[in-house]
XYZ file of C-alpha atoms in Angstrom:
777
model
C 9.689 67.855 47.610
C 11.132 64.571 46.423
C 10.249 61.888 43.932
C 8.914 63.958 41.042
C 9.693 62.500 37.638
C 10.574 64.668 34.651
C 7.511 64.669 32.411
C 5.190 64.121 35.366
C 2.030 66.214 35.592
C -0.274 66.601 38.597
C -2.049 63.412 39.625
C -5.757 63.221 40.364
C -6.444 61.621 43.725
C -9.978 60.222 43.630
C -12.332 59.036 46.344
C -12.950 55.746 44.520
C -11.368 53.751 41.717
C -11.882 55.198 38.237
C -13.445 52.636 35.928
C -13.204 54.842 32.823
C -11.251 57.961 31.804
C -11.348 59.939 28.552
C -10.179 63.217 26.997
C -12.619 65.440 25.114
C -12.169 65.639 21.307
C -10.592 69.094 21.615
C -8.459 68.095 24.603
C -9.740 70.943 26.780
C -11.583 68.732 29.277
C -11.090 65.326 30.798
C -13.699 63.050 32.368
C -13.384 60.256 34.912
C -16.138 57.811 35.794
C -15.904 56.245 39.268
C -17.232 52.977 40.576
C -19.428 54.887 43.071
C -21.532 56.453 40.294
C -19.791 59.823 40.092
C -18.574 61.511 36.920
C -15.886 64.178 37.401
C -15.126 66.749 34.716
C -11.686 68.450 34.753
C -10.202 71.366 32.880
C -6.903 70.263 31.327
C -5.489 73.793 31.586
C -5.157 73.586 35.375
C -6.672 70.179 36.252
C -9.315 71.736 38.468
C -12.717 70.031 38.768
C -15.348 71.833 36.659
C -18.292 69.821 37.923
C -19.246 66.539 39.557
C -22.313 64.487 38.701
C -23.175 62.485 41.820
C -26.848 61.605 41.781
C -26.200 57.837 41.601
C -24.436 55.194 43.661
C -24.053 52.597 40.905
C -20.735 51.978 39.162
C -19.879 53.863 35.962
C -18.861 51.217 33.423
C -18.057 53.245 30.314
C -17.573 56.898 29.283
C -17.565 58.384 25.791
C -17.697 61.911 24.339
C -19.885 62.894 21.427
C -17.916 63.777 18.270
C -18.360 67.535 18.840
C -17.665 67.216 22.567
C -20.882 68.791 23.836
C -22.186 65.569 25.414
C -20.703 62.766 27.440
C -22.479 59.426 27.582
C -22.052 56.612 30.049
C -23.533 53.300 30.957
C -23.801 51.979 34.465
C -25.056 49.133 36.596
C -28.543 50.719 36.859
C -29.415 49.685 33.202
C -29.876 53.293 31.931
C -27.928 55.209 29.300
C -27.321 58.821 30.318
C -25.984 61.770 28.350
C -24.672 64.788 30.260
C -23.983 68.307 29.058
C -20.185 68.620 29.211
C -20.385 72.308 30.064
C -22.741 72.041 33.042
C -22.938 68.377 34.021
C -26.734 68.489 33.656
C -28.318 65.282 32.366
C -29.760 65.983 28.899
C -30.942 62.489 27.953
C -31.833 59.308 29.828
C -32.541 56.184 27.755
C -34.104 53.168 29.450
C -34.965 49.779 28.045
C -32.091 47.478 28.852
C -32.890 44.921 31.526
C -29.347 44.454 32.864
C -26.072 46.332 33.314
C -24.703 48.257 30.351
C -21.174 47.163 29.464
C -20.335 49.496 26.597
C -21.628 52.652 24.905
C -20.491 54.518 21.782
C -21.602 57.491 19.629
C -22.054 57.246 15.874
C -19.489 59.226 13.829
C -22.127 61.886 13.130
C -23.206 61.995 16.773
C -26.919 61.513 16.109
C -27.095 57.923 17.415
C -25.807 56.128 20.478
C -25.264 52.349 20.596
C -25.256 50.463 23.889
C -24.380 46.845 24.733
C -25.825 45.070 27.738
C -25.684 41.971 29.872
C -29.258 41.349 28.654
C -27.721 39.933 25.408
C -28.925 42.907 23.330
C -27.557 45.970 21.552
C -29.748 49.062 21.318
C -29.515 52.083 19.004
C -30.832 55.337 20.473
C -31.831 58.450 18.497
C -30.968 61.774 20.119
C -33.425 63.753 18.044
C -36.480 61.616 18.897
C -35.068 60.488 22.266
C -36.257 56.986 21.424
C -34.778 53.579 20.776
C -34.493 53.134 17.001
C -33.632 49.432 17.081
C -33.092 46.622 19.532
C -30.529 44.377 17.890
C -31.159 40.816 19.020
C -29.253 37.697 18.068
C -26.519 37.208 20.635
C -27.260 34.224 22.856
C -25.249 35.458 25.827
C -23.928 38.647 27.421
C -22.801 41.373 24.984
C -19.500 42.816 26.178
C -18.603 45.376 23.525
C -20.145 47.463 20.766
C -18.315 49.790 18.380
C -19.298 52.011 15.466
C -17.788 51.772 11.996
C -16.109 54.996 10.797
C -18.349 54.575 7.738
C -21.355 55.254 10.028
C -23.740 52.591 8.651
C -22.528 49.614 10.659
C -21.860 48.578 14.235
C -20.038 45.520 15.492
C -20.777 43.717 18.741
C -19.250 40.725 20.520
C -19.746 38.750 23.685
C -19.761 35.608 25.702
C -21.434 33.572 22.935
C -17.999 33.571 21.226
C -19.267 35.473 18.163
C -18.944 38.872 16.545
C -22.022 40.329 14.867
C -22.098 43.084 12.245
C -25.304 45.132 12.150
C -26.781 47.416 9.494
C -27.781 50.531 11.429
C -30.181 51.706 8.737
C -32.170 48.471 8.551
C -31.533 47.243 12.084
C -30.582 43.759 10.910
C -27.562 41.506 11.411
C -25.595 41.405 8.167
C -22.965 38.887 9.346
C -22.325 36.570 12.255
C -18.598 35.986 12.605
C -17.820 32.625 14.203
C -14.488 30.943 14.801
C -13.271 31.950 18.244
C -13.076 29.201 20.828
C -13.625 31.429 23.819
C -15.385 34.565 24.998
C -14.878 37.471 22.584
C -13.948 40.379 24.842
C -13.673 43.243 22.387
C -13.960 44.266 18.758
C -12.449 47.288 16.992
C -12.715 48.744 13.473
C -9.793 49.638 11.240
C -9.512 53.380 10.417
C -10.901 52.718 6.933
C -13.786 50.614 8.274
C -13.052 47.713 5.926
C -11.919 45.406 8.740
C -12.660 44.577 12.337
C -10.307 42.917 14.783
C -11.749 40.731 17.530
C -9.924 39.436 20.596
C -10.760 36.406 22.665
C -9.997 34.410 25.760
C -8.863 31.685 23.342
C -5.551 33.676 23.123
C -6.130 34.680 19.479
C -7.159 37.781 17.571
C -9.026 37.562 14.296
C -9.219 40.046 11.430
C -12.491 40.081 9.484
C -13.662 41.696 6.250
C -16.649 43.902 7.125
C -18.279 43.545 3.685
C -18.156 39.775 3.310
C -17.734 38.677 6.916
C -14.800 36.489 5.875
C -11.998 35.852 8.386
C -8.866 37.272 6.780
C -6.252 36.411 9.397
C -5.958 34.547 12.694
C -3.264 36.127 14.887
C -1.719 33.442 17.079
C 1.211 33.802 19.450
C -0.116 34.948 22.813
C -0.139 32.294 25.539
C -2.967 33.788 27.631
C -6.226 35.676 26.992
C -5.917 38.872 24.944
C -7.093 41.957 26.831
C -7.181 44.686 24.144
C -6.556 45.406 20.466
C -6.155 48.595 18.475
C -5.301 49.494 14.870
C -2.506 51.901 13.955
C -3.399 55.242 12.372
C -2.743 53.891 8.878
C -4.499 50.601 9.584
C -1.498 48.544 8.502
C -0.686 47.322 12.007
C -2.633 45.951 14.964
C -1.390 46.011 18.544
C -2.685 43.498 21.088
C -2.132 43.173 24.833
C -2.415 39.993 26.851
C -2.416 38.482 30.301
C 0.792 36.708 29.229
C 2.702 39.916 30.218
C 3.334 40.992 26.624
C 1.940 43.126 23.858
C 2.398 42.234 20.208
C 2.509 44.258 16.994
C 1.016 42.501 13.965
C 1.326 43.171 10.254
C -2.269 43.363 9.013
C -1.488 42.307 5.448
C 0.606 39.274 6.358
C -0.957 38.441 9.703
C 2.565 38.024 11.095
C 3.877 39.259 14.444
C 6.392 42.048 13.816
C 7.412 42.663 17.427
C 6.717 41.223 20.849
C 6.813 43.953 23.492
C 8.207 42.195 26.539
C 9.158 43.862 29.808
C 6.082 44.014 32.004
C 6.210 41.744 35.056
C 2.462 41.022 35.072
C -0.461 40.924 32.678
C -0.887 43.826 30.244
C -4.388 45.313 30.500
C -4.500 47.730 27.597
C -2.444 49.061 24.715
C -3.135 52.254 22.698
C -1.515 54.117 19.799
C -0.579 57.774 19.958
C -2.815 59.984 17.774
C 0.416 61.361 16.312
C 1.819 57.928 15.528
C 5.236 56.567 16.421
C 4.356 55.596 19.978
C 2.395 52.902 21.797
C 1.479 52.941 25.484
C 0.786 49.833 27.559
C -0.488 49.521 31.142
C -0.091 46.530 33.402
C -0.919 44.799 36.645
C 2.758 45.404 37.568
C 1.790 49.038 38.449
C 3.745 50.511 35.529
C 3.137 52.292 32.237
C 5.449 51.646 29.286
C 6.041 53.669 26.132
C 7.119 51.749 23.009
C 8.364 52.690 19.563
C 5.763 51.331 17.124
C 8.363 50.739 14.393
C 11.128 49.012 16.323
C 9.187 47.648 19.296
C 11.795 49.144 21.640
C 10.655 50.336 25.066
C 11.349 54.061 25.263
C 10.275 54.743 28.837
C 8.854 53.038 31.877
C 6.684 55.333 33.981
C 6.479 54.643 37.702
C 4.133 56.214 40.190
C 1.102 53.995 40.607
C 1.071 51.723 43.655
C -1.453 49.191 42.331
C -2.432 47.639 39.008
C -2.968 50.096 36.158
C -6.246 49.272 34.449
C -6.690 51.701 31.562
C -5.009 54.452 29.573
C -6.137 57.360 27.384
C -4.177 59.629 25.040
C -4.918 63.322 24.741
C -6.073 64.276 21.194
C -2.744 65.977 20.541
C -0.807 62.905 21.603
C 1.374 64.844 24.037
C -0.197 63.544 27.244
C -1.353 60.220 28.630
C -3.759 59.604 31.487
C -3.661 56.297 33.374
C -6.032 55.061 36.050
C -5.262 52.497 38.698
C -6.627 50.523 41.614
C -4.585 52.898 43.819
C -7.545 55.335 43.473
C -5.631 57.807 41.337
C -5.367 59.040 37.773
C -1.829 59.946 36.785
C -1.005 62.325 33.968
C 2.187 62.060 31.931
C 3.894 64.227 29.347
C 4.905 61.772 26.628
C 6.122 64.106 23.900
C 8.054 61.927 21.447
C 11.001 64.292 21.670
C 11.138 64.189 25.457
C 13.927 62.267 27.114
C 13.620 60.501 30.394
C 15.545 61.620 33.469
C 16.270 59.456 36.492
C 17.538 60.296 39.942
C 19.588 57.114 40.314
C 22.910 58.276 38.887
C 26.378 58.271 40.412
C 27.490 60.789 42.992
C 30.757 62.063 41.572
C 32.589 61.424 38.329
C 32.191 58.382 36.085
C 35.462 56.485 35.654
C 34.427 53.899 33.078
C 31.444 52.837 30.949
C 31.165 49.376 29.363
C 28.465 47.734 27.275
C 27.413 44.166 27.978
C 28.360 41.647 25.259
C 24.952 40.051 25.894
C 23.226 43.300 24.873
C 20.455 45.106 26.711
C 22.653 46.285 29.585
C 25.425 48.794 30.240
C 27.541 49.231 33.352
C 29.218 52.278 34.855
C 31.598 52.794 37.760
C 32.691 55.939 39.508
C 34.201 57.944 42.287
C 31.320 57.014 44.596
C 32.681 53.451 44.749
C 29.671 51.860 43.057
C 29.050 49.835 39.936
C 25.631 50.512 38.411
C 23.909 48.249 35.898
C 21.548 50.005 33.484
C 18.700 48.629 31.394
C 19.459 49.945 27.909
C 15.823 50.098 26.792
C 14.312 51.797 29.824
C 17.255 53.489 31.572
C 16.369 51.808 34.859
C 19.263 51.204 37.257
C 18.700 47.491 37.839
C 21.448 46.941 40.406
C 23.956 48.988 42.376
C 27.032 46.970 43.342
C 29.224 48.179 46.165
C 31.645 46.765 48.688
C 32.512 48.075 52.136
C 34.570 51.270 52.199
C 36.042 50.668 48.735
C 36.918 54.192 47.716
C 36.849 54.955 43.990
C 35.753 52.190 41.627
C 38.298 52.678 38.856
C 37.524 50.038 36.261
C 34.983 47.371 35.258
C 34.885 44.557 32.702
C 32.135 42.147 31.606
C 32.688 38.433 31.156
C 32.369 37.212 27.525
C 28.749 36.121 28.069
C 27.806 39.238 30.028
C 26.627 37.279 33.077
C 29.477 38.430 35.339
C 31.274 41.725 35.845
C 34.620 42.443 37.516
C 35.515 45.683 39.293
C 38.776 47.249 40.501
C 38.727 49.677 43.415
C 40.966 51.883 45.532
C 40.825 49.439 48.441
C 43.296 47.258 46.439
C 40.559 44.726 45.700
C 39.128 43.155 42.579
C 35.587 41.836 42.894
C 33.546 39.518 40.707
C 29.781 40.089 40.609
C 26.742 38.247 39.295
C 24.871 40.773 37.109
C 21.511 39.046 37.658
C 21.520 38.842 41.448
C 24.092 41.467 42.418
C 25.928 38.904 44.553
C 29.698 39.275 45.004
C 31.061 35.853 44.002
C 34.753 36.459 44.683
C 36.928 39.139 46.264
C 40.498 39.032 44.980
C 43.034 40.613 47.325
C 46.722 40.727 46.536
C 47.721 44.187 45.388
C 49.524 46.383 47.888
C 48.140 49.633 46.481
C 45.001 50.663 44.661
C 43.773 48.543 41.744
C 43.394 50.851 38.746
C 42.271 48.546 35.947
C 40.686 45.166 35.302
C 40.306 43.117 32.105
C 38.369 39.917 31.387
C 39.820 37.123 29.266
C 37.744 36.307 26.147
C 37.952 32.686 27.331
C 36.056 33.683 30.478
C 38.359 31.788 32.825
C 40.698 34.592 33.866
C 40.809 38.214 35.011
C 43.818 40.516 34.836
C 44.203 43.376 37.302
C 46.704 46.261 37.315
C 47.828 48.424 40.172
C 49.828 51.418 41.265
C 52.162 48.808 42.826
C 53.586 48.075 39.298
C 52.277 44.503 39.425
C 49.729 42.741 37.236
C 47.913 39.737 38.655
C 45.991 37.022 36.816
C 43.021 35.533 38.677
C 41.224 32.242 38.113
C 37.502 33.095 37.942
C 36.423 29.573 38.875
C 38.513 29.125 42.013
C 38.932 32.763 43.023
C 42.699 32.300 43.378
C 45.666 34.148 41.889
C 47.244 32.028 39.146
C 50.129 34.407 38.333
C 51.744 37.555 39.732
C 53.527 39.317 36.872
C 56.486 41.496 37.830
C 58.771 43.430 35.527
C 57.450 46.952 35.118
C 59.297 49.662 36.985
C 56.353 52.037 37.358
C 52.579 51.925 37.773
C 50.569 49.922 35.225
C 47.781 51.903 33.596
C 45.832 49.099 32.000
C 45.741 45.564 30.656
C 44.249 44.117 27.478
C 43.785 40.507 26.384
C 44.462 39.268 22.867
C 41.317 38.222 20.930
C 42.141 34.536 21.518
C 42.955 34.984 25.202
C 46.396 33.364 24.939
C 48.168 36.656 25.680
C 47.649 39.664 27.873
C 49.409 43.010 27.438
C 50.270 45.376 30.290
C 50.693 49.106 29.647
C 52.929 51.060 31.995
C 54.152 54.503 32.826
C 57.687 53.104 32.359
C 57.201 53.694 28.579
C 56.847 49.968 27.782
C 54.220 47.392 26.915
C 54.796 43.824 28.073
C 53.211 40.770 26.449
C 52.550 37.809 28.745
C 51.528 34.206 28.186
C 48.270 33.714 30.090
C 48.898 30.018 30.785
C 52.467 30.130 32.043
C 52.725 33.752 33.121
C 55.958 34.098 31.130
C 56.873 37.466 29.618
C 57.005 36.955 25.845
C 58.097 40.418 24.722
C 58.913 43.856 26.069
C 57.882 46.499 23.542
C 60.327 49.387 23.838
C 60.686 52.472 21.660
C 58.395 55.140 23.104
C 60.314 57.760 25.027
C 57.374 58.917 27.132
C 54.567 57.262 29.049
C 52.225 54.997 27.063
C 48.573 55.964 27.492
C 46.855 52.964 25.919
C 47.487 49.845 23.856
C 45.058 47.618 21.965
C 45.202 44.396 19.948
C 44.051 44.255 16.339
C 40.916 42.165 15.683
C 43.079 39.294 14.409
C 45.472 39.544 17.348
C 48.613 39.746 15.190
C 49.313 43.424 15.859
C 49.280 45.830 18.797
C 48.885 49.595 18.584
C 50.238 51.788 21.390
C 49.514 55.500 21.998
C 52.067 57.614 23.825
C 52.654 61.019 25.292
C 55.625 61.227 22.887
C 53.073 62.250 20.164
C 53.312 58.953 18.287
C 51.425 55.712 17.749
C 53.441 52.554 17.264
C 52.262 49.364 15.551
C 53.935 46.208 16.844
C 54.154 42.691 15.472
C 52.875 40.423 18.222
C 54.836 37.337 17.250
C 58.242 39.019 17.055
C 57.718 42.071 19.296
C 59.155 44.275 16.533
C 57.777 47.759 15.813
C 56.508 47.694 12.206
C 55.364 51.329 11.944
C 55.732 54.543 13.908
C 52.784 56.799 13.128
C 53.835 60.435 13.297
C 51.821 63.551 12.591
C 50.199 64.540 15.845
C 51.671 67.695 17.364
C 50.779 66.823 20.966
C 50.479 63.721 23.133
C 48.311 60.850 21.830
C 45.653 59.935 24.360
C 43.815 57.047 22.737
C 43.992 54.498 19.969
C 41.453 52.032 18.548
C 41.222 49.380 15.830
C 38.240 49.128 13.532
C 36.457 45.785 13.277
C 37.073 46.283 9.572
C 40.623 45.019 9.238
C 43.419 47.433 8.585
C 42.210 50.702 10.098
C 43.470 52.467 13.228
C 42.222 55.694 14.816
C 44.156 57.921 17.208
C 43.090 60.853 19.402
C 45.405 63.622 20.486
C 45.654 66.681 22.678
C 46.334 68.600 19.436
C 42.514 68.639 18.972
C 42.593 66.161 16.087
C 41.660 62.582 15.286
C 43.674 60.669 12.716
C 42.749 57.576 10.699
C 45.651 55.335 9.666
C 46.202 52.366 7.385
C 47.514 49.702 9.766
C 49.255 47.827 6.948
C 51.248 50.718 5.526
C 51.273 53.245 8.382
C 49.879 55.925 6.068
C 47.569 58.628 7.463
C 44.271 58.496 5.579
C 42.437 61.394 7.230
C 43.085 64.104 9.800
C 39.777 65.039 11.459
C 40.045 68.593 12.738
C 36.600 69.807 13.913
C 37.186 69.548 17.681
C 38.264 72.749 19.454
C 40.013 71.167 22.438
C 41.976 68.060 23.361
C 40.536 64.775 22.030
C 40.761 62.213 24.793
C 39.167 59.067 23.432
C 38.114 57.328 20.220
C 35.826 54.295 19.775
C 34.704 52.577 16.584
C 31.090 51.517 16.195
C 30.423 47.746 16.305
C 30.196 47.636 12.502
C 33.361 49.702 12.113
C 31.743 52.234 9.767
C 31.576 55.083 12.281
C 34.006 56.534 14.785
C 33.082 58.389 17.973
C 35.551 60.869 19.447
C 35.348 62.512 22.885
C 36.844 65.927 23.465
C 37.452 68.373 26.270
C 35.300 70.782 24.249
C 32.382 68.818 25.809
C 31.312 67.226 22.549
C 31.191 63.756 21.059
C 31.617 63.717 17.298
C 30.537 60.867 15.050
C 32.641 60.449 11.926
C 32.037 58.507 8.737
C 35.063 56.234 8.401
C 34.883 55.944 4.620
C 34.810 59.692 3.913
C 36.263 61.232 7.060
C 33.233 63.516 7.323
C 31.641 64.482 10.649
C 28.077 63.134 10.548
C 26.765 64.214 13.959
C 27.763 66.206 17.033
C 26.540 65.327 20.514
C 26.742 68.313 22.843
C 27.552 67.197 26.373
C 26.195 69.106 29.352
C 29.432 68.675 31.330
C 32.932 67.216 31.029
C 32.543 63.874 29.212
C 34.640 61.181 30.878
C 34.000 58.073 28.787
C 31.860 56.406 26.128
C 30.995 52.893 24.969
C 29.298 51.568 21.849
C 26.768 48.758 21.924
C 24.104 47.077 19.825
C 20.694 45.889 20.965
C 17.905 44.585 18.726
C 19.937 45.681 15.664
C 20.094 49.280 16.896
C 23.384 51.038 17.701
C 23.649 52.820 21.033
C 26.290 55.083 22.522
C 26.523 55.346 26.306
C 28.330 58.301 27.848
C 29.505 59.104 31.374
C 30.195 62.555 32.832
C 32.281 64.272 35.465
C 29.116 65.119 37.455
C 28.052 61.449 37.672
C 25.498 61.527 34.856
C 25.056 58.531 32.572
C 23.165 58.871 29.279
C 22.239 56.688 26.338
C 21.982 57.810 22.705
C 20.411 55.926 19.832
C 22.442 56.253 16.610
C 20.481 55.537 13.427
C 21.509 55.889 9.808
C 18.570 57.201 7.782
C 19.751 57.343 4.189
C 22.525 59.897 4.023
C 21.709 61.234 7.491
C 23.010 60.095 10.852
C 20.243 60.684 13.396
C 21.187 60.714 17.086
C 18.464 60.655 19.751
C 18.967 60.892 23.494
C 16.846 58.126 25.008
C 17.476 58.511 28.736
C 19.737 60.173 31.228
C 20.476 59.241 34.833
C 21.553 62.121 37.051
C 23.131 62.140 40.472
C 20.161 63.554 42.342
C 16.416 63.962 42.328
C 14.143 66.908 41.834
C 14.213 68.336 45.332
C 12.542 71.288 47.036
C 12.961 71.330 50.783
C 11.300 73.970 52.941
C 10.540 76.035 49.831
C 7.773 78.419 48.903
C 6.814 79.354 45.372
C 5.229 82.679 46.197
C 6.221 85.375 43.670
C 7.656 82.739 41.306
C 7.547 84.022 37.730
C 6.650 81.796 34.751
C 5.175 78.967 36.836
C 2.171 77.437 35.050
C -0.987 76.428 36.883
C -0.214 72.797 36.080
C 3.284 73.005 37.590
C 1.903 74.892 40.590
C -0.557 72.079 41.197
C 2.224 69.493 41.002
C 4.297 71.481 43.508
C 1.321 71.646 45.843
C 0.962 67.878 45.645
C 4.668 67.558 46.416
C 4.204 69.766 49.507
C 6.279 72.682 48.247
C 3.930 75.235 49.761
C 3.766 77.734 52.587
C 5.735 80.729 53.707
C 9.539 80.690 53.494
C 11.285 79.711 56.724
C 13.411 82.853 56.503
C 11.316 85.582 54.832
C 13.138 87.207 51.953
C 13.447 90.906 51.435
C 10.779 92.281 49.123
C 13.355 93.118 46.466
C 14.739 89.579 46.561
C 11.308 87.985 46.247
C 10.939 89.255 42.711
C 14.147 87.507 41.685
C 12.967 84.021 42.609
C 12.296 81.966 39.498
C 11.496 78.411 38.616
C 15.140 77.592 38.055
C 16.137 78.609 41.594
C 13.285 76.791 43.274
C 12.603 73.629 41.346
C 15.160 72.703 38.738
C 18.266 72.334 40.854
C 19.399 68.725 40.835
C 21.306 67.650 43.918
C 21.872 64.492 45.951
C 20.161 64.173 49.296
C 22.325 64.252 52.385
C 21.483 60.647 53.177
C 23.110 59.460 49.954
C 26.318 61.451 50.130
C 29.345 59.165 49.983
C 32.556 60.492 51.433
C 35.853 59.466 49.903
C 37.476 56.694 51.872
C 41.160 56.702 52.731
C 43.272 53.983 51.160
C 44.625 51.432 53.610
C 48.127 51.910 52.275
C 49.259 55.170 50.755
C 51.244 54.903 47.502
C 54.135 57.233 46.874
C 52.871 60.798 46.529
C 54.226 61.181 43.001
C 52.431 58.062 41.735
C 49.161 58.999 43.468
C 49.191 62.402 41.810
C 49.852 60.818 38.429
C 46.910 58.440 38.789
C 44.645 61.365 39.674
C 45.927 63.358 36.705
C 45.158 60.477 34.362
C 41.512 60.577 35.441
C 41.107 64.307 34.996
């Protein structure tokens, strides 16, 4: 069983395309109307068919439940309005009188009337008690496409091809207002929750908001570049969402008439957009075969749901807001669990540990590299792996770095090569070969014209990104070089070595400007200050040293850690340095005086990395206790704890659409993204997506005697072909021990995707190879 998505429910494979789907008011049943005249009623507890109404061959155009859920009404191409008993499927009412197809049908809020709109240019109101037509509402001069009831119960609105909206008094049966102004067909009209407004959408690419008492046009919503396909008010009525053939949806402020967010991401026209009954979430469906979930406050795409193989035409929320049903031209209805607290899992992660995570300076993308030799580019909003970059037989990919504009990315691998990639196409633009042993680190110049690479061979090389040639080979270190870092202005590059020194080099001439000596053990990391006038170095000798860049003199030696210092970072707010140590602590230092401001002591194991947030007000620390802690820089207080599921290898901060994100990479190949939001005095951290190294897989499995397996999950397993007797029958005693965890939830890579470690073309000295491996673990 392969390909199941987390949050996926059983899909409904139909004999024909569903033209309309809807949940009952209590959420216990679900109806689908097909274009062959059938209505199918499902139980949502197990998604079994309760009954099928199949006495017609005409297409079902619209389905709607009565307010109490005992009836379901539909219009069709045979001109009749029919109401079925939802319990039995028996037809209780048949209303005739329209002369052409019925496009839309809706119950009154009290359920005693039904309104229908027809291609015969008329709207009719039908009484259930008398089983007669109360009124025929005439006035439209062309086809009526939509009719909807006011929540106040005394008014209906209709619209159509005559480019007007009409408001009707249901008690008197007269038109109270004719709303003119659109320059194209008016496709749909919808009431606000309070009933004081209606929104109309048109092929003229605009939506209009109207006052239902006066008929005055309050706002004209302009911004779409193609016909609008749907509109819906938020629960509070303060926002309207519209979808369009221009591939976007838009969120509008009702009071101001201004567009708050444009929801871009679909590759084809958006057919419908709906709000969750619980609020906070919007769902859109598109001709690009996908379903997208959006945050209604920020406009950020939370998930993209794949599964349909043809255009998705409509969507319906369950009354509780925890499920979504989507129907498609692929002759299926797919069911999704869209709980707001649910995270999205993917089966496109790395196989083996993550070596480095970086965030694109352009925003919207993060990159990871790992032991499997690949570089993976991730869409921050959706979690999709957009590209996987890999060379031939590269071995581990040890390091990656984005260009200043985020359009290129460089990688360093065990095959001694540095590669330059186009992040849009995935093309390898240059392959730089010159190291004699594995390349362990790569850095990009802030000027964008140069890359620095470091190797076990104790050499750093500077590469011209335009010509693909080596501009300088920098010799001088007596042991392997861990990493390189450019100054903020790009005029210098620093190399950090196991020989206990940092060397500063001129990037134009390749001349060594200074050798920073003073540490008596290996230096783990060095970084430039934001102004570029100071360098901080972290060493296994338990100290941090602050160096003057111009003179090469050590200005301060920061002592206080009782074990080796693994990481150091400058805040974007000038004058603050953080250090992480194997003594389980993080320390914050004043870079001007060398004074320790705070010692942060909540971790219970070695702290291996620290990173300041882009604004410099928060600090993230990574520990071997499998946690990431977020600290308030001003107070030194821990504001949030992220519990990792495995050994956390690396993190990176980033900002997209004014929201802070933290990306983390794990020993097992998992990549995850967290949203970090300050809400007053609280720091709220939400996991948005996670990419794992394998898919949900059941091969040759049976779920007989499985305990705790719901009927819904059983149906999904059946659809994924996880059925039948076990290949090797288990002993009776063992059968009772099988549970869902042992059958379904084990994540593992398929054999076809297993990547074996490649052997380096030239073996470095054994001692140095072991040290490189130790640095990764």
